Coordinates of C-alpha atoms and ligand atoms in Angstrom, one line a residue:
M467 CA 22.1 31.2 -0.4
T468 CA 18.4 30.6 -0.8
Q469 CA 16.9 32.0 -3.9
P470 CA 13.2 32.3 -4.8
T471 CA 10.6 31.9 -2.1
S472 CA 7.1 30.8 -3.0
R473 CA 4.1 30.7 -0.7
T474 CA 1.4 28.1 -0.5
R475 CA -1.0 26.8 2.0
V476 CA 0.2 23.2 2.2
A477 CA 3.6 21.9 1.1
I478 CA 3.5 18.2 0.4
V479 CA 6.8 16.3 0.4
G480 CA 6.2 13.2 -1.8
G481 CA 4.3 13.0 -5.0
G482 CA 3.3 9.3 -4.9
P483 CA -0.4 8.3 -4.5
A484 CA -0.7 9.6 -0.9
G485 CA 0.7 13.1 -1.7
L486 CA -1.2 13.4 -5.0
M487 CA -4.5 12.3 -3.5
L488 CA -4.1 14.8 -0.7
S489 CA -3.3 17.6 -3.1
H490 CA -6.3 16.6 -5.2
L491 CA -8.7 16.5 -2.2
L492 CA -7.4 19.9 -1.0
H493 CA -7.9 21.3 -4.5
V494 CA -11.5 20.2 -4.4
A495 CA -11.9 22.0 -1.1
G496 CA -10.3 25.1 -2.6
I497 CA -6.9 24.9 -0.8
E498 CA -3.8 25.3 -2.8
S499 CA -0.7 23.1 -2.3
V500 CA 2.7 22.4 -3.8
V501 CA 3.9 18.8 -4.3
L502 CA 7.7 18.1 -4.2
D503 CA 9.3 14.9 -5.1
T504 CA 12.9 13.9 -5.8
R505 CA 11.8 11.2 -8.2
T506 CA 10.5 12.0 -11.7
A507 CA 6.9 11.1 -12.4
E508 CA 8.3 8.5 -14.9
E509 CA 10.3 6.8 -12.2
I510 CA 7.2 6.6 -9.9
E511 CA 5.2 5.2 -12.8
A512 CA 7.7 2.4 -13.4
T513 CA 7.5 1.1 -9.8
H514 CA 5.4 -2.0 -9.5
R515 CA 3.4 -2.2 -6.3
A516 CA 0.4 -4.2 -5.0
G517 CA -2.8 -4.2 -7.0
I518 CA -5.8 -4.4 -4.7
L519 CA -8.1 -1.5 -3.8
E520 CA -10.6 -1.7 -1.0
R521 CA -14.2 -0.7 -1.7
D522 CA -13.8 2.8 -0.1
S523 CA -10.5 3.4 -2.0
V524 CA -12.4 2.9 -5.3
R525 CA -15.2 5.2 -4.1
L526 CA -12.7 7.9 -3.2
L527 CA -11.1 7.8 -6.7
A528 CA -14.4 7.7 -8.5
E529 CA -16.4 10.1 -6.3
S530 CA -13.7 12.8 -5.8
G531 CA -13.5 13.1 -9.6
V532 CA -10.0 11.6 -10.1
S533 CA -11.1 9.1 -12.7
G534 CA -13.8 6.6 -13.5
R535 CA -11.1 4.4 -15.1
V536 CA -10.9 2.2 -12.0
L537 CA -14.6 1.2 -12.5
A538 CA -14.3 0.8 -16.3
E539 CA -10.9 -1.0 -16.5
G540 CA -10.3 -2.4 -12.9
H541 CA -11.5 -5.9 -12.2
E542 CA -14.0 -6.4 -9.5
H543 CA -13.2 -9.3 -7.3
Q544 CA -16.1 -10.6 -5.2
G545 CA -13.9 -13.1 -3.3
I546 CA -10.6 -14.8 -2.9
E547 CA -9.4 -18.4 -2.7
L548 CA -7.6 -19.6 0.4
R549 CA -5.7 -22.8 -0.5
F550 CA -4.1 -25.2 1.9
A551 CA -3.6 -28.9 2.3
G552 CA -4.0 -29.1 -1.5
T553 CA -7.6 -27.8 -1.5
S554 CA -9.1 -24.4 -2.4
H555 CA -11.7 -22.6 -0.2
R556 CA -13.5 -19.6 -1.6
I557 CA -14.2 -16.6 0.7
D558 CA -17.2 -15.0 -0.9
F559 CA -17.0 -11.3 0.0
Q560 CA -20.3 -10.3 -1.6
R561 CA -22.3 -13.0 0.2
L562 CA -20.5 -12.4 3.5
V563 CA -20.3 -8.6 3.7
G564 CA -21.9 -7.3 0.5
A565 CA -18.6 -5.8 -0.7
S566 CA -16.0 -6.3 -3.3
C567 CA -12.4 -5.2 -3.9
W568 CA -10.9 -4.1 -7.2
L569 CA -7.7 -5.3 -8.9
Y570 CA -6.3 -2.0 -10.2
P571 CA -2.5 -1.7 -9.9
Q572 CA -0.9 1.2 -7.9
T573 CA 0.7 2.4 -11.1
E574 CA -2.7 3.1 -12.6
V575 CA -3.8 4.9 -9.4
F576 CA -0.7 7.1 -9.7
L577 CA -1.4 7.8 -13.4
D578 CA -5.0 8.7 -12.7
L579 CA -4.1 11.1 -9.8
H580 CA -1.2 12.6 -11.8
R581 CA -3.5 13.3 -14.8
A582 CA -6.1 14.8 -12.5
R583 CA -3.6 17.2 -10.8
V584 CA -2.2 18.2 -14.2
R585 CA -5.8 18.7 -15.6
D586 CA -6.6 20.9 -12.6
G587 CA -3.4 23.0 -12.9
G588 CA -1.8 21.5 -9.8
D589 CA 1.7 22.8 -8.8
L590 CA 3.8 19.6 -9.1
R591 CA 7.5 19.8 -8.8
Y592 CA 9.0 16.4 -9.7
G593 CA 12.7 15.6 -10.1
V594 CA 13.9 18.2 -7.6
A595 CA 16.9 17.5 -5.3
S596 CA 17.9 17.8 -1.7
T597 CA 14.4 18.4 -0.3
E598 CA 14.6 19.6 3.3
V599 CA 11.9 20.6 5.8
I600 CA 13.6 23.3 7.8
E601 CA 10.9 24.6 10.0
V602 CA 7.7 23.0 11.4
L603 CA 6.7 25.0 14.5
D604 CA 5.7 28.6 13.9
R605 CA 5.2 28.0 10.2
A606 CA 6.3 25.4 7.7
R607 CA 9.4 26.0 5.5
V608 CA 10.7 23.5 2.9
R609 CA 13.8 24.0 0.7
Y610 CA 14.8 22.1 -2.4
T611 CA 17.1 22.4 -5.4
D612 CA 15.3 22.7 -8.8
L613 CA 16.4 21.0 -12.1
D614 CA 18.7 24.0 -12.9
G615 CA 20.5 23.6 -9.6
L616 CA 18.8 26.7 -8.0
R617 CA 17.8 26.5 -4.3
H618 CA 14.2 27.4 -3.6
E619 CA 12.2 27.9 -0.4
V620 CA 8.4 27.1 0.0
V621 CA 6.7 28.8 2.9
A622 CA 3.4 27.2 3.9
D623 CA 0.8 26.9 6.7
L624 CA 1.3 23.2 6.9
V625 CA 3.8 20.6 5.6
V626 CA 2.8 17.0 4.9
G627 CA 5.4 14.2 4.9
A628 CA 4.1 11.7 2.3
D629 CA 7.6 10.6 1.4
G630 CA 7.2 6.9 1.7
S631 CA 8.8 4.1 3.7
R632 CA 12.3 5.7 3.6
S633 CA 10.8 9.0 4.8
A634 CA 13.2 11.7 5.9
T635 CA 10.4 13.9 7.3
R636 CA 9.3 11.5 10.0
A637 CA 12.6 12.1 11.8
L638 CA 11.3 15.6 12.6
V639 CA 8.6 14.3 14.8
D640 CA 9.9 14.7 18.3
P641 CA 9.3 13.0 20.7
R642 CA 8.3 10.0 18.6
R643 CA 7.6 6.3 19.2
Q644 CA 8.4 3.6 16.7
Y645 CA 7.0 0.1 16.7
T646 CA 8.7 -2.4 14.4
R647 CA 8.4 -6.0 13.6
E648 CA 10.8 -7.8 11.2
Y649 CA 9.9 -11.1 9.5
P650 CA 12.4 -13.9 8.8
F651 CA 11.2 -14.1 5.1
A652 CA 10.4 -12.0 2.1
W653 CA 8.4 -12.3 -1.1
F654 CA 9.8 -13.2 -4.5
G655 CA 7.6 -11.3 -7.0
V656 CA 7.4 -12.1 -10.6
L657 CA 5.6 -10.6 -13.6
V658 CA 4.9 -13.4 -16.2
E659 CA 3.6 -13.5 -19.7
A660 CA 0.8 -16.1 -19.5
P661 CA -3.0 -16.2 -19.5
P662 CA -4.7 -16.0 -16.1
S663 CA -4.6 -19.3 -14.1
A664 CA -7.7 -18.5 -12.0
P665 CA -10.5 -15.9 -12.0
E666 CA -9.7 -14.7 -8.4
L667 CA -6.6 -14.3 -6.3
I668 CA -5.3 -17.4 -4.7
Y669 CA -3.5 -17.2 -1.3
T670 CA -1.8 -20.5 -0.6
R671 CA -0.1 -22.1 2.3
A672 CA 2.0 -25.0 1.3
P673 CA 4.5 -27.1 3.4
S674 CA 7.4 -25.2 1.6
G675 CA 5.8 -21.8 2.2
F676 CA 3.3 -19.2 1.0
A677 CA 2.4 -18.3 -2.6
L678 CA 0.0 -15.7 -4.1
I679 CA -1.4 -15.9 -7.6
S680 CA -2.6 -12.4 -8.6
R681 CA -3.5 -11.0 -12.0
R682 CA -2.7 -8.0 -14.2
T683 CA -4.1 -8.4 -17.7
D684 CA -5.3 -11.1 -20.0
T685 CA -1.7 -11.8 -21.0
V686 CA 0.4 -10.7 -18.0
Q687 CA 0.1 -12.1 -14.5
R688 CA 1.6 -11.2 -11.1
M689 CA 2.7 -13.9 -8.7
Y690 CA 4.7 -14.1 -5.5
F691 CA 6.2 -16.8 -3.3
Q692 CA 7.8 -16.7 0.1
C693 CA 11.6 -16.7 0.0
A694 CA 14.6 -15.8 2.3
P695 CA 15.1 -12.1 2.9
D696 CA 18.5 -12.3 1.2
E697 CA 17.4 -14.3 -1.8
D698 CA 19.2 -13.4 -5.0
A699 CA 16.4 -12.9 -7.6
D700 CA 18.8 -13.2 -10.5
A701 CA 19.9 -16.7 -9.4
W702 CA 16.5 -18.1 -10.3
S703 CA 15.9 -19.4 -13.8
D704 CA 12.4 -19.3 -15.3
D705 CA 12.2 -23.1 -14.9
R706 CA 13.2 -23.0 -11.2
I707 CA 10.6 -20.3 -10.5
W708 CA 7.8 -22.3 -12.2
S709 CA 8.7 -25.4 -10.5
E710 CA 8.6 -23.7 -7.1
L711 CA 5.2 -22.1 -7.8
Q712 CA 3.7 -25.3 -9.2
T713 CA 4.9 -27.2 -6.1
R714 CA 3.3 -24.7 -3.8
L715 CA 0.0 -24.7 -5.7
A716 CA -0.2 -28.5 -6.2
G717 CA -3.2 -30.4 -4.8
D718 CA -5.5 -33.3 -5.1
D719 CA -7.6 -31.3 -7.6
G720 CA -4.8 -31.4 -10.1
F721 CA -4.6 -27.6 -10.3
R722 CA -1.8 -26.3 -12.5
L723 CA -0.6 -22.7 -13.2
Q724 CA -0.5 -21.5 -16.8
E725 CA 3.2 -20.9 -17.5
G726 CA 5.1 -18.5 -19.7
P727 CA 8.2 -16.3 -19.8
V728 CA 9.2 -14.4 -16.6
L729 CA 9.3 -10.7 -17.5
E730 CA 10.5 -9.4 -14.2
R731 CA 11.7 -10.7 -10.8
T732 CA 12.2 -8.9 -7.6
V733 CA 12.6 -9.6 -3.9
L734 CA 10.2 -7.5 -1.8
P735 CA 11.1 -6.4 1.7
F736 CA 8.8 -7.4 4.5
R737 CA 8.2 -5.4 7.6
S738 CA 5.6 -4.0 10.0
F739 CA 6.3 -0.5 11.2
V740 CA 4.3 2.3 12.9
Q741 CA 5.5 5.7 14.1
T742 CA 3.4 7.9 16.3
P743 CA 2.3 10.6 16.7
M744 CA 1.6 11.4 13.0
R745 CA 1.7 15.1 13.7
H746 CA 4.4 17.5 15.1
G747 CA 3.6 21.2 15.0
R748 CA 2.7 22.1 11.4
L749 CA 4.1 18.8 10.1
M750 CA 1.7 15.9 9.4
L751 CA 2.7 12.4 8.2
A752 CA 0.7 10.3 5.8
G753 CA 1.0 6.8 4.3
D754 CA 4.2 4.8 4.3
A755 CA 6.1 7.7 6.0
A756 CA 4.2 6.8 9.2
H757 CA 3.6 3.1 8.7
T758 CA 4.5 0.1 6.7
V759 CA 2.6 -3.2 6.4
P760 CA 3.7 -6.5 4.9
P761 CA 2.1 -7.0 1.5
T762 CA -0.2 -9.9 2.6
G763 CA -3.7 -8.5 2.4
A764 CA -2.6 -5.5 0.2
K765 CA -3.3 -2.9 2.8
G766 CA -0.5 -0.4 2.1
L767 CA -2.0 1.9 -0.5
N768 CA -5.5 1.6 1.0
L769 CA -4.2 2.7 4.4
A770 CA -2.4 5.7 2.8
L771 CA -5.6 6.7 1.0
A772 CA -7.5 6.4 4.3
D773 CA -4.9 8.6 6.1
V774 CA -5.2 11.2 3.4
R775 CA -9.0 11.3 3.5
V776 CA -8.9 12.0 7.3
L777 CA -6.0 14.5 6.9
A778 CA -7.8 16.5 4.1
E779 CA -10.8 16.9 6.4
C780 CA -8.6 18.1 9.3
V781 CA -6.6 20.5 7.1
E782 CA -9.8 21.9 5.6
R783 CA -11.2 22.6 9.1
A784 CA -8.0 24.2 10.2
L785 CA -7.3 26.3 7.2
L786 CA -10.8 27.2 6.0
R787 CA -12.6 27.5 9.4
G788 CA -9.7 28.4 11.7
D789 CA -10.4 25.3 13.7
D790 CA -6.7 24.4 14.6
A791 CA -8.0 21.8 17.2
A792 CA -8.9 19.7 14.1
L793 CA -5.2 19.0 13.5
D794 CA -5.0 17.6 17.1
T795 CA -7.5 14.9 16.2
Y796 CA -5.5 13.6 13.1
T797 CA -3.2 11.1 14.9
D798 CA -5.9 9.4 16.9
R799 CA -8.3 9.1 14.0
A800 CA -5.7 7.8 11.6
V801 CA -3.9 5.5 14.0
A802 CA -7.0 3.6 15.0
R803 CA -7.3 2.3 11.4
V804 CA -3.5 1.8 11.2
W805 CA -3.4 -0.7 14.0
R806 CA -6.4 -2.6 12.6
A807 CA -4.6 -2.9 9.3
Q808 CA -1.4 -3.8 11.1
H809 CA -3.1 -6.6 12.8
F810 CA -4.9 -7.8 9.7
S811 CA -1.6 -7.8 7.6
Y812 CA 0.3 -9.6 10.5
W813 CA -2.5 -12.1 10.9
M814 CA -2.8 -13.0 7.2
T815 CA 1.0 -13.2 7.1
T816 CA 1.5 -15.5 10.1
M817 CA -1.4 -17.7 9.2
L818 CA -0.1 -18.4 5.7
H819 CA 3.7 -18.3 5.8
R820 CA 6.2 -20.9 7.0
L821 CA 8.3 -19.7 9.8
P822 CA 11.9 -21.0 9.6
G823 CA 12.3 -23.6 12.3
A824 CA 8.5 -24.3 12.6
T825 CA 7.8 -27.5 14.4
D826 CA 5.2 -30.1 13.5
F827 CA 3.0 -28.6 16.2
D828 CA 3.3 -25.1 14.6
E829 CA 2.3 -26.5 11.2
Q830 CA -0.7 -28.4 12.5
R831 CA -1.9 -25.4 14.5
Q832 CA -1.7 -23.3 11.4
L833 CA -3.8 -25.8 9.5
G834 CA -6.2 -25.8 12.4
E835 CA -6.6 -22.1 12.2
L836 CA -7.2 -22.1 8.4
T837 CA -9.7 -24.9 8.8
S838 CA -11.6 -23.0 11.5
L839 CA -11.6 -19.9 9.4
V840 CA -13.0 -21.4 6.2
S841 CA -15.6 -23.6 8.0
S842 CA -16.9 -20.8 10.2
E843 CA -19.2 -18.1 8.9
A844 CA -17.9 -15.8 11.6
G845 CA -14.3 -16.5 10.7
S846 CA -14.8 -16.0 7.0
T847 CA -16.8 -12.8 7.6
Y848 CA -14.0 -11.4 9.7
L849 CA -11.5 -12.0 6.8
A850 CA -14.0 -10.6 4.3
E851 CA -14.5 -7.4 6.3
G852 CA -10.8 -6.7 6.8
Y853 CA -9.9 -7.5 3.2
T854 CA -12.6 -5.3 1.6
G855 CA -11.9 -2.6 4.1
W856 CA -13.6 -1.4 7.3
P857 CA -16.0 1.5 6.8
Q858 CA -14.4 4.9 7.6
Ligands
LIG467 C1 -0.8 -7.8 -6.3 O1 -1.6 -8.1 -7.2 O2 0.3 -7.2 -6.5 C2 -1.1 -8.1 -4.9 C3 -2.4 -8.6 -4.6 C4 -2.7 -8.9 -3.3 C5 -1.7 -8.8 -2.3 C6 -0.5 -8.3 -2.6 C7 -0.1 -8.0 -3.9 O3 -2.0 -9.2 -1.0

């Protein structure tokens, strides 16, 4: 039996960065929402994800009043290094497109958004169970079980599925079309206790595969290397991890990574996925619930924030100005960016990773592509534009 019923304007399923940012933007517009998540806020906080924010993601956080911490504590990166055939080539974002990106881990984005919603009295219901969207056509109804085991119902004008890559809400979109690409590799991600090895991120293509050197703090660094999808992270000793990373970064310039204890090791799944449309009746999807990108290029969180910015505008027009047609424009507006980001992530991935069974021709062609890119102003600009984020 269903017990208490509450009423709100927008029920948001998923309290990660996408759901919280939407709730925040709606609050700024004077629209109330309820955020539901089966995880606790502490569980979400403990999840390590990518760390790069595009220029407009930083603006959104700072200008919508979430927090200025990204500007004070995030690290501005004015370029990246592309490394192949043992040599590094800098892509200078500022010179090429007058933009930067910021190294500011997703955990910090979540913390900032969570604090902002708590500060503004947001209705956040974390740690609930059995969340179920039961109606999306005439009105939106969501049920869940609270921490005391009591079943609740939330009735809303709209429901948003921001429930991540294992979304349950996306199955309610009918008819739907799904586009998927699997890759025959994954990333081995490590968090290490060591000083930074380089001031900027290094994306490397080596004969044995891809590696990425990223940063976290002055004493903790984030690094990744291409591995098999079924790699057992626990089978790797610290020595074996360092030897693999050093081999992939080695070059004529004698570059060496600064080593230290490995604090954490995980194998990250790798997939491209899009589901359309992103709206069905009173249900709208946002972020990973509607699309997943491989982590090369760090587009996942940025794309989720871009969805939510468009969605907030459509919801505002529908709920405050009675312009229901605004909801019809959401899919087309969001999906245009989704496919640009899908292409960018796929392109960065295939340009830098070793495909199992690659022939000598494939390898030389890949080196040819990288050489063209770094020696062409147009090619480098194309990468810089995509990496720092296309204007909205
Ligand atoms: C990270 O720092 O975790 C990171 C950075 C860039 C990427 C992916 C992950 O492309």
